[in-house]
Amino acid sequence: MSSSLKDVAARAGVSARTVSNVVNGAARVSEETRRRVQEAIDELGYRPNLAARSLRAGRTGIIGLAIPELHSPYFGELAGLLVDEAGRRSWTVIIDQTHGDAEAERRLLKGDGGRVMDGLIISPWALEAQEVADIARPLPVVLLGERNAQGRADRVTVDNVAAADEATTHLLTLGRRRIAAIGLQPHLANGTAEQRAEGYRRALRRAGLTPEPRWERTVGALHREDGARAMAELLDGDAVPDAVFAFTDELALGALHMAHARGVRVPQELAIVGFDDIEDGRYSHPALTTVSPDKRQIAQRALQCLADRIYSPSNEVAASDLTVPHRLVVRGSTGPGARVS
């Protein structure tokens, strides 16, 4: 016999309304209460009647996730976390890939293609945040990334300036002074590369160093081959860097590969720091020092913002602008054994 909502409430020691709030994400509850309810749901194998719930509420139980690249390890890991966390709310996630194309982002926001969604989480690369908010109305939408909608849409982001500053400062504390930056993208307007470049330059200036264009490398994309190509350019220059801050782990892994191919020892001759803390970086040789954003918290906060929008009239919920924490994870690419020549 299948378990009911009342059975879950009795097992968790809460009211049936509280169980409903946890399942639907309709109200904020404490993490301890949410944990107890989720444990009871898992133990009893409770599954809500999604069809009946949707008919009563006029909702589908389906949300959208629009990301630029499905093959990106960072976005892949984040998408997996979002699907897991959405499952705890009994939501189904439809994932779309935009390639950072403005028209693709507009089509998703307008609902072209006949898909019916209760809300959308999107990482826009092409559209300005205010345009995203205007197009999406009345669809509940949450932005991931640097686009600031100035109170017109919820946003969940990382402090890229502070994180890049911390990564560069780490290299400076190791005695590195010829620090290159790989990952500038002036052709994109999403702001991520610009903010990371700002943090990199800020740390150099604070150390009494003048940022130099010769140490900054523009890339067409954020993939391994782009990092390898940029690293080759740096190694072929008149002066060779003693450290690299790459704006993504994929770029850093490409740089690491090229350093090995050219016989440059990491970290002895070249220290490398990445950004994103993807799984591949933990298994490279040496393992990659990186900025680790709290991806699970990004997923949780984005979904809570979406739930607040879905279950409450828009004019009753102020737009949230949330910054999740990050930390620098020091591994072998800058770790013990490094020396400054």
Coordinates of C-alpha atoms in Angstrom, one line a residue:
M1 CA 0.0 0.0 0.0
S2 CA 1.4 3.4 -1.0
S3 CA 2.1 6.0 1.7
S4 CA 0.2 9.2 2.0
L5 CA 1.1 12.7 2.8
K6 CA -0.4 12.2 6.3
D7 CA 1.9 9.1 6.8
V8 CA 4.9 11.3 6.0
A9 CA 3.8 14.0 8.4
A10 CA 3.4 11.4 11.2
R11 CA 6.8 9.9 10.6
A12 CA 8.5 13.3 10.5
G13 CA 6.5 14.7 13.5
V14 CA 5.2 17.7 11.6
S15 CA 1.9 18.8 10.2
A16 CA 0.6 17.7 6.8
R17 CA 0.8 21.3 5.7
T18 CA 4.5 21.4 6.5
V19 CA 5.0 18.3 4.4
S20 CA 3.1 19.9 1.5
N21 CA 5.2 23.0 1.8
V22 CA 8.4 21.0 1.6
V23 CA 7.2 19.0 -1.3
N24 CA 5.9 22.0 -3.2
G25 CA 8.6 24.5 -2.1
A26 CA 5.6 26.8 -1.3
A27 CA 7.1 28.3 1.9
R28 CA 10.4 28.6 3.6
V29 CA 11.0 26.0 6.3
S30 CA 14.0 25.3 8.5
E31 CA 16.7 23.1 7.1
E32 CA 16.2 20.7 10.0
T33 CA 12.5 20.4 9.3
R34 CA 13.2 20.0 5.6
R35 CA 15.7 17.2 6.4
R36 CA 13.3 15.3 8.6
V37 CA 10.5 15.5 6.1
Q38 CA 12.8 14.4 3.2
E39 CA 14.1 11.5 5.3
A40 CA 10.5 10.4 6.0
I41 CA 9.6 10.7 2.3
D42 CA 12.6 8.6 1.4
E43 CA 11.9 6.0 4.1
L44 CA 8.2 5.6 3.1
G45 CA 8.7 5.9 -0.6
Y46 CA 6.1 8.7 -0.8
R47 CA 5.4 10.1 -4.2
P48 CA 2.9 12.9 -4.6
N49 CA 0.1 12.7 -7.2
L50 CA 1.7 15.2 -9.7
A51 CA -1.2 15.1 -12.1
A52 CA -3.8 15.9 -9.5
R53 CA -1.7 18.5 -7.9
S54 CA -1.0 20.3 -11.3
L55 CA -4.7 20.2 -12.2
R56 CA -5.7 21.8 -8.9
A57 CA -3.0 24.4 -9.0
G58 CA -3.0 25.2 -12.7
R59 CA 0.7 24.2 -12.8
T60 CA 2.7 21.6 -14.7
G61 CA 5.4 20.7 -12.2
I62 CA 7.9 21.3 -15.1
I63 CA 10.7 24.0 -15.0
G64 CA 13.2 24.9 -17.6
L65 CA 17.0 25.2 -17.3
A66 CA 18.8 27.1 -20.1
I67 CA 22.6 26.8 -20.1
P68 CA 25.1 27.8 -22.8
E69 CA 26.9 24.5 -23.2
L70 CA 25.8 21.0 -22.2
H71 CA 29.3 19.6 -22.7
S72 CA 30.9 22.1 -20.3
P73 CA 31.9 20.2 -17.1
Y74 CA 30.9 23.1 -15.0
F75 CA 27.4 23.5 -16.4
G76 CA 27.0 19.7 -16.5
E77 CA 27.8 19.4 -12.8
L78 CA 25.5 22.3 -12.0
A79 CA 22.7 20.9 -14.1
G80 CA 23.0 17.6 -12.3
L81 CA 22.7 19.3 -8.9
L82 CA 19.7 21.3 -10.1
V83 CA 17.9 18.2 -11.3
D84 CA 18.6 16.4 -8.0
E85 CA 17.4 19.4 -5.9
A86 CA 14.4 19.8 -8.2
G87 CA 13.5 16.2 -7.7
R88 CA 13.2 16.8 -4.0
R89 CA 10.4 19.2 -4.9
S90 CA 8.9 16.7 -7.3
W91 CA 9.7 19.0 -10.2
T92 CA 10.7 17.8 -13.7
V93 CA 13.5 19.8 -15.4
I94 CA 13.8 20.3 -19.1
I95 CA 17.3 21.3 -20.1
D96 CA 18.0 23.4 -23.2
Q97 CA 21.4 24.5 -24.7
T98 CA 21.6 28.1 -26.0
H99 CA 25.3 28.2 -27.2
G100 CA 25.2 31.8 -25.9
D101 CA 23.0 32.8 -28.9
A102 CA 20.7 35.8 -28.3
E103 CA 17.9 34.4 -30.5
A104 CA 18.0 31.0 -28.7
E105 CA 17.8 32.8 -25.3
R106 CA 14.8 34.9 -26.6
R107 CA 12.9 31.9 -27.9
L108 CA 13.2 30.1 -24.6
L109 CA 12.1 33.1 -22.6
K110 CA 9.1 33.6 -24.9
G111 CA 8.1 30.0 -24.7
D112 CA 8.4 29.3 -28.4
G113 CA 8.0 25.7 -29.3
G114 CA 4.9 25.1 -27.2
R115 CA 6.6 24.0 -24.0
V116 CA 4.6 24.8 -20.9
M117 CA 6.9 25.6 -17.9
D118 CA 6.1 26.9 -14.4
G119 CA 9.4 28.8 -14.4
L120 CA 12.9 29.1 -16.0
I121 CA 16.4 29.2 -14.6
I122 CA 18.8 30.6 -17.2
S123 CA 22.4 31.5 -17.6
P124 CA 22.3 34.2 -20.2
W125 CA 25.4 34.9 -22.2
A126 CA 24.0 37.1 -24.9
L127 CA 21.0 39.1 -23.5
E128 CA 21.1 41.8 -21.0
A129 CA 19.4 41.0 -17.7
Q130 CA 16.8 43.6 -18.1
E131 CA 15.8 42.3 -21.5
V132 CA 15.6 38.8 -20.0
A133 CA 13.2 40.1 -17.3
D134 CA 11.1 42.0 -19.8
I135 CA 10.7 39.1 -22.2
A136 CA 10.0 36.5 -19.5
R137 CA 7.1 38.3 -17.8
P138 CA 4.9 36.8 -16.5
L139 CA 7.1 33.6 -16.5
P140 CA 9.0 33.3 -13.2
V141 CA 12.7 33.5 -14.1
V142 CA 15.9 33.2 -12.1
L143 CA 19.3 34.4 -13.6
L144 CA 22.5 32.6 -13.0
G145 CA 25.6 34.7 -13.4
E146 CA 26.7 38.2 -13.6
R147 CA 23.8 39.9 -15.3
N148 CA 22.2 42.3 -12.8
A149 CA 18.5 42.9 -13.5
Q150 CA 18.4 45.8 -11.0
G151 CA 15.6 44.4 -8.9
R152 CA 13.5 43.1 -11.9
A153 CA 14.5 39.4 -11.7
D154 CA 16.1 37.1 -9.1
R155 CA 19.8 36.4 -9.5
V156 CA 22.2 33.9 -8.0
T157 CA 25.9 34.5 -8.6
V158 CA 29.4 34.2 -7.3
D159 CA 31.6 37.2 -6.4
N160 CA 33.9 36.8 -9.4
V161 CA 36.0 39.9 -8.6
A162 CA 36.8 38.7 -5.1
A163 CA 37.4 35.1 -6.2
A164 CA 39.8 36.2 -9.0
D165 CA 41.6 38.5 -6.6
E166 CA 42.0 35.6 -4.1
A167 CA 43.4 33.3 -6.8
T168 CA 45.9 35.9 -8.0
T169 CA 46.9 36.8 -4.5
H170 CA 47.6 33.1 -3.8
L171 CA 50.1 33.1 -6.7
L172 CA 51.7 36.4 -5.5
T173 CA 52.2 34.9 -2.0
L174 CA 54.2 32.1 -3.7
G175 CA 56.6 34.7 -4.9
R176 CA 55.3 34.7 -8.5
R177 CA 55.5 38.0 -10.3
R178 CA 55.1 37.2 -14.0
I179 CA 51.5 36.1 -13.7
A180 CA 49.5 35.6 -16.9
A181 CA 45.7 35.6 -17.2
I182 CA 44.0 33.3 -19.7
G183 CA 40.3 33.8 -20.5
L184 CA 39.5 37.3 -21.5
Q185 CA 36.4 37.4 -23.8
P186 CA 35.7 40.9 -25.1
H187 CA 33.3 39.5 -27.7
L188 CA 30.9 38.4 -24.9
A189 CA 28.8 40.7 -22.8
N190 CA 27.9 38.3 -19.9
G191 CA 30.5 40.0 -17.6
T192 CA 32.1 36.9 -16.2
A193 CA 35.5 37.3 -17.9
E194 CA 35.4 41.0 -17.3
Q195 CA 34.9 40.6 -13.6
R196 CA 37.6 37.9 -13.3
A197 CA 40.0 40.2 -15.2
E198 CA 39.2 43.0 -12.8
G199 CA 40.0 40.8 -9.7
Y200 CA 43.2 39.7 -11.3
R201 CA 44.3 43.2 -12.0
R202 CA 43.3 44.5 -8.6
A203 CA 45.5 41.9 -6.9
L204 CA 48.5 42.8 -9.0
R205 CA 48.1 46.5 -8.3
R206 CA 47.8 45.9 -4.6
A207 CA 51.1 44.1 -4.8
G208 CA 52.7 47.0 -6.6
L209 CA 52.6 45.5 -10.0
T210 CA 51.3 47.1 -13.1
P211 CA 49.0 44.8 -15.2
E212 CA 50.5 44.3 -18.6
P213 CA 48.6 43.4 -21.8
R214 CA 51.4 41.0 -22.8
W215 CA 50.4 38.7 -19.9
E216 CA 46.6 38.8 -20.8
R217 CA 45.3 36.3 -23.3
T218 CA 41.9 36.5 -25.1
V219 CA 40.2 33.2 -26.0
G220 CA 37.4 32.4 -28.4
A221 CA 35.9 29.9 -26.0
L222 CA 36.5 28.5 -22.6
H223 CA 37.7 25.0 -23.6
R224 CA 40.9 23.0 -23.1
E225 CA 42.1 23.7 -26.7
D226 CA 41.8 27.4 -26.1
G227 CA 43.8 27.2 -22.9
A228 CA 46.5 25.2 -24.6
R229 CA 46.7 27.6 -27.5
A230 CA 47.0 30.6 -25.2
M231 CA 49.7 28.8 -23.1
A232 CA 51.7 28.1 -26.3
E233 CA 51.5 31.8 -27.2
L234 CA 52.8 32.8 -23.8
L235 CA 55.6 30.2 -23.9
D236 CA 56.6 31.5 -27.4
G237 CA 56.9 35.1 -26.1
D238 CA 60.0 37.1 -25.3
A239 CA 59.3 36.7 -21.6
V240 CA 57.8 33.5 -20.1
P241 CA 55.3 33.7 -17.2
D242 CA 56.0 31.9 -13.9
A243 CA 52.3 31.6 -13.1
V244 CA 48.9 31.5 -14.8
F245 CA 45.4 32.3 -13.6
A246 CA 43.0 30.7 -16.0
F247 CA 39.4 31.9 -15.9
T248 CA 38.0 28.3 -16.0
D249 CA 39.4 24.9 -15.1
E250 CA 39.0 23.8 -18.7
L251 CA 41.4 26.6 -19.8
A252 CA 43.7 25.7 -16.9
L253 CA 43.8 22.0 -17.9
G254 CA 44.6 23.0 -21.5
A255 CA 47.5 25.3 -20.2
L256 CA 48.7 22.4 -18.0
H257 CA 48.7 20.0 -21.0
M258 CA 50.8 22.5 -23.1
A259 CA 53.2 23.1 -20.3
H260 CA 53.8 19.3 -20.1
A261 CA 54.2 19.1 -23.8
R262 CA 56.8 21.9 -23.8
G263 CA 58.8 20.4 -20.9
V264 CA 57.8 23.1 -18.4
R265 CA 57.6 21.7 -14.9
V266 CA 54.4 22.4 -12.9
P267 CA 54.5 23.8 -10.2
Q268 CA 58.3 24.2 -10.0
E269 CA 58.6 26.5 -13.0
L270 CA 55.0 27.4 -13.7
A271 CA 52.1 27.6 -11.1
I272 CA 48.6 27.3 -12.4
V273 CA 45.2 28.2 -10.9
G274 CA 41.8 27.5 -12.4
F275 CA 38.2 28.4 -11.6
D276 CA 35.1 26.1 -11.2
D277 CA 36.5 23.1 -9.3
I278 CA 35.3 20.5 -11.9
E279 CA 36.0 16.9 -11.3
D280 CA 38.7 16.5 -14.0
G281 CA 40.9 19.0 -12.1
R282 CA 41.1 16.7 -9.1
Y283 CA 42.6 14.0 -11.3
S284 CA 45.0 15.9 -13.4
H285 CA 48.7 15.6 -12.8
P286 CA 49.4 17.6 -10.8
A287 CA 45.9 18.1 -9.4
L288 CA 44.6 21.6 -10.1
T289 CA 44.4 24.5 -7.6
T290 CA 41.1 26.2 -8.3
V291 CA 38.4 28.5 -7.1
S292 CA 35.5 26.4 -5.9
P293 CA 32.1 28.0 -6.1
D294 CA 29.4 26.3 -3.9
K295 CA 27.5 24.8 -6.8
R296 CA 25.0 22.9 -4.6
Q297 CA 24.1 26.2 -2.9
I298 CA 23.7 27.8 -6.3
A299 CA 21.2 25.1 -7.2
Q300 CA 19.4 25.3 -3.9
R301 CA 19.1 29.0 -3.9
A302 CA 18.0 29.3 -7.5
L303 CA 15.3 26.7 -7.0
Q304 CA 14.1 28.5 -3.8
C305 CA 13.9 31.8 -5.7
L306 CA 11.9 30.1 -8.4
A307 CA 9.6 28.4 -5.9
D308 CA 8.9 31.8 -4.2
R309 CA 7.9 33.2 -7.6
I310 CA 5.8 30.2 -8.6
Y311 CA 3.8 30.0 -5.4
S312 CA 3.4 33.7 -4.6
P313 CA 2.2 36.6 -6.7
S314 CA 5.2 38.4 -8.2
N315 CA 4.2 41.7 -6.6
E316 CA 4.4 40.1 -3.2
V317 CA 8.0 38.9 -3.4
A318 CA 10.9 41.2 -3.7
A319 CA 13.6 40.3 -6.3
S320 CA 16.5 38.5 -4.7
D321 CA 20.2 39.2 -5.6
L322 CA 22.1 36.3 -3.9
T323 CA 25.9 35.8 -3.8
V324 CA 26.9 32.3 -2.9
P325 CA 30.3 31.6 -1.2
H326 CA 33.4 30.3 -2.8
R327 CA 36.8 29.0 -1.6
L328 CA 40.2 28.6 -3.0
V329 CA 41.2 24.9 -3.1
V330 CA 45.0 24.5 -3.1
R331 CA 46.4 21.4 -4.9
G332 CA 49.5 20.3 -6.6
S333 CA 49.6 22.8 -9.5
T334 CA 50.7 25.5 -7.0
G335 CA 51.4 23.3 -4.0
P336 CA 54.4 21.8 -2.2
G337 CA 57.6 21.6 -4.3
A338 CA 57.0 24.8 -6.1
R339 CA 60.0 27.2 -6.3
V340 CA 60.5 30.6 -7.8
S341 CA 63.4 30.8 -10.3

